Coordinates of C-alpha atoms and ligand atoms in Angstrom, one line a residue:
M1 CA 0.0 0.0 0.0
E2 CA 1.3 3.5 -0.9
K3 CA 2.4 5.8 1.9
R4 CA 1.5 9.5 1.9
F5 CA 4.2 12.1 2.6
E6 CA 3.5 15.9 3.0
I7 CA 6.4 17.7 1.4
C8 CA 5.7 21.5 1.8
S9 CA 3.1 24.1 0.9
T10 CA 2.8 25.1 -2.7
D11 CA 4.0 28.6 -1.7
E12 CA 7.3 27.1 -0.7
L13 CA 8.0 25.5 -4.1
P14 CA 7.4 28.1 -6.8
P15 CA 7.7 27.2 -10.6
G16 CA 11.2 26.3 -11.5
D17 CA 12.2 25.3 -8.0
R18 CA 12.9 21.8 -6.5
T19 CA 13.4 20.3 -3.1
I20 CA 15.2 17.1 -2.3
V21 CA 13.8 15.1 0.6
E22 CA 14.4 11.7 2.3
L23 CA 11.2 9.5 2.1
N24 CA 11.2 6.0 3.4
G25 CA 15.0 5.8 3.1
H26 CA 15.0 7.1 -0.5
S27 CA 16.3 10.4 -1.6
I28 CA 13.7 12.0 -3.9
G29 CA 13.5 15.3 -5.8
V30 CA 10.2 17.1 -6.0
F31 CA 10.0 19.6 -8.9
N32 CA 7.6 22.4 -9.8
V33 CA 7.5 22.6 -13.6
D34 CA 5.1 25.5 -14.6
G35 CA 2.7 24.7 -11.8
E36 CA 2.8 20.9 -12.3
Y37 CA 4.5 18.9 -9.6
Y38 CA 6.7 15.8 -10.2
A39 CA 8.8 13.5 -8.0
L40 CA 11.9 11.6 -9.2
K41 CA 14.3 9.3 -7.5
N42 CA 17.5 11.2 -6.8
D43 CA 19.6 8.5 -8.5
C44 CA 21.0 8.5 -12.0
P45 CA 20.7 5.2 -13.8
H46 CA 24.1 5.7 -15.4
Q47 CA 26.5 5.8 -12.4
R48 CA 24.3 6.7 -9.5
A49 CA 24.9 10.4 -9.3
P50 CA 22.5 12.5 -7.2
L51 CA 20.5 13.3 -10.4
C52 CA 18.0 15.7 -8.8
M53 CA 20.8 18.1 -8.0
G54 CA 21.4 18.6 -11.7
K55 CA 20.5 21.6 -13.8
V56 CA 16.9 22.1 -14.9
T57 CA 17.0 23.0 -18.6
G58 CA 15.6 22.2 -22.0
T59 CA 16.9 20.1 -24.8
T60 CA 17.5 20.3 -28.5
S61 CA 15.9 18.2 -31.2
A62 CA 16.7 18.3 -34.9
T63 CA 15.1 16.9 -38.0
D64 CA 18.4 17.7 -39.9
P65 CA 21.5 19.7 -39.1
E66 CA 19.9 23.0 -40.4
N67 CA 16.8 22.7 -38.3
V68 CA 17.7 22.5 -34.6
E69 CA 15.1 23.5 -32.1
W70 CA 15.2 24.2 -28.4
K71 CA 12.3 22.5 -26.7
D72 CA 10.9 21.5 -23.3
D73 CA 12.5 24.4 -21.5
G74 CA 12.3 23.9 -17.7
Q75 CA 11.3 20.3 -18.1
I76 CA 14.6 18.5 -18.6
L77 CA 17.0 17.5 -15.8
R78 CA 20.6 17.2 -16.7
C79 CA 22.7 14.9 -14.5
P80 CA 25.5 16.8 -12.8
W81 CA 28.1 14.1 -13.5
H82 CA 28.0 13.3 -17.2
G83 CA 25.2 15.3 -18.6
W84 CA 22.6 12.7 -19.4
E85 CA 19.2 14.3 -19.7
F86 CA 15.9 13.1 -18.3
D87 CA 12.3 14.3 -18.8
I88 CA 11.2 15.4 -15.3
A89 CA 7.6 14.4 -16.1
T90 CA 8.3 10.9 -17.2
G91 CA 11.8 10.0 -15.9
E92 CA 12.6 8.9 -19.5
S93 CA 16.2 9.5 -20.8
V94 CA 16.0 12.0 -23.6
F95 CA 19.7 12.5 -24.3
N96 CA 22.8 10.5 -23.7
P97 CA 25.8 12.4 -24.9
H98 CA 27.9 9.1 -25.1
K99 CA 25.6 7.9 -27.9
V100 CA 26.1 11.0 -30.0
R101 CA 29.8 11.3 -29.9
A102 CA 31.6 13.1 -32.7
R103 CA 33.2 10.9 -35.4
S104 CA 36.8 10.2 -34.6
F105 CA 39.7 9.0 -36.7
D106 CA 42.8 6.9 -36.1
T107 CA 45.9 9.1 -35.4
A108 CA 49.5 8.3 -34.8
V109 CA 52.6 10.2 -34.1
E110 CA 55.5 9.0 -36.3
S111 CA 59.2 9.6 -35.8
A112 CA 61.2 11.2 -38.5
D113 CA 62.2 7.8 -39.9
G114 CA 58.5 6.9 -40.5
E115 CA 58.3 4.4 -37.6
P116 CA 55.2 4.7 -35.4
A117 CA 56.1 6.3 -32.1
E118 CA 52.8 6.3 -30.2
E119 CA 49.1 5.8 -30.9
S120 CA 46.0 7.5 -29.6
A121 CA 42.7 5.7 -28.9
P122 CA 40.5 5.5 -32.1
D123 CA 37.3 5.8 -30.0
G124 CA 38.2 9.2 -28.7
G125 CA 39.5 7.8 -25.4
C126 CA 36.2 7.7 -23.5
D127 CA 36.9 5.8 -20.3
C128 CA 33.8 6.9 -18.4
G129 CA 32.4 3.4 -18.1
A130 CA 29.3 4.4 -20.0
N131 CA 27.3 1.6 -21.5
L132 CA 27.2 2.7 -25.2
E133 CA 24.7 0.1 -26.3
G134 CA 20.9 -0.1 -25.7
E135 CA 18.4 2.1 -24.1
Q136 CA 18.7 3.6 -20.6
S137 CA 16.2 2.6 -18.0
P138 CA 14.0 5.5 -16.9
V139 CA 14.4 7.1 -13.5
D140 CA 11.7 6.0 -11.0
T141 CA 8.9 8.6 -10.7
Y142 CA 6.3 8.9 -7.9
A143 CA 2.7 10.2 -7.8
V144 CA 2.4 13.8 -6.6
D145 CA -0.8 15.5 -5.5
V146 CA -1.7 18.9 -4.2
E147 CA -4.1 18.7 -1.3
D148 CA -5.2 21.8 0.5
K149 CA -2.2 23.7 -0.8
Q150 CA 0.1 21.0 0.4
I151 CA 2.3 19.1 -2.0
V152 CA 2.0 15.4 -1.2
V153 CA 4.1 12.5 -2.6
Y154 CA 2.9 8.9 -2.6
L155 CA 5.3 5.9 -2.6
Ligands
FES201 S1 25.9 9.4 -13.4 FE1 24.4 10.5 -14.4 S2 25.1 10.8 -16.4 FE2 26.7 9.7 -15.4

């Protein structure tokens, strides 16, 4: 059965603000996005960063390189560690920068006699431990209600 937790009054969490609370042993971020309230687990599925401490921003989408648009301003949470982006409303991953790396090329430094002296990593040298394959699991979300000007989270 779900438990009910009173977080704060709506006056204490204006649009664009967040609060991070400990509920039932879980760290949870509660966000006000344009008057709608959302709760997310404060735990990035990539490498367990405190996701809810990240920047609230928007994201870009593009149909082609000439048509890039800024969208969902104030609804995207960017992880403070490696920049993965999540939709605050759904917990879905919307952007993983490791999947969109720039193309890289093999390079080598050669000595004057033409012998290879050293090589650089052809993959750009990313050693962040990111899983470059597959989809990311979404961040857990929780039901939020406003009852008598109190923000209430259920989990
Ligand atoms: S821990 Fe969140 S993007 Fe890496």
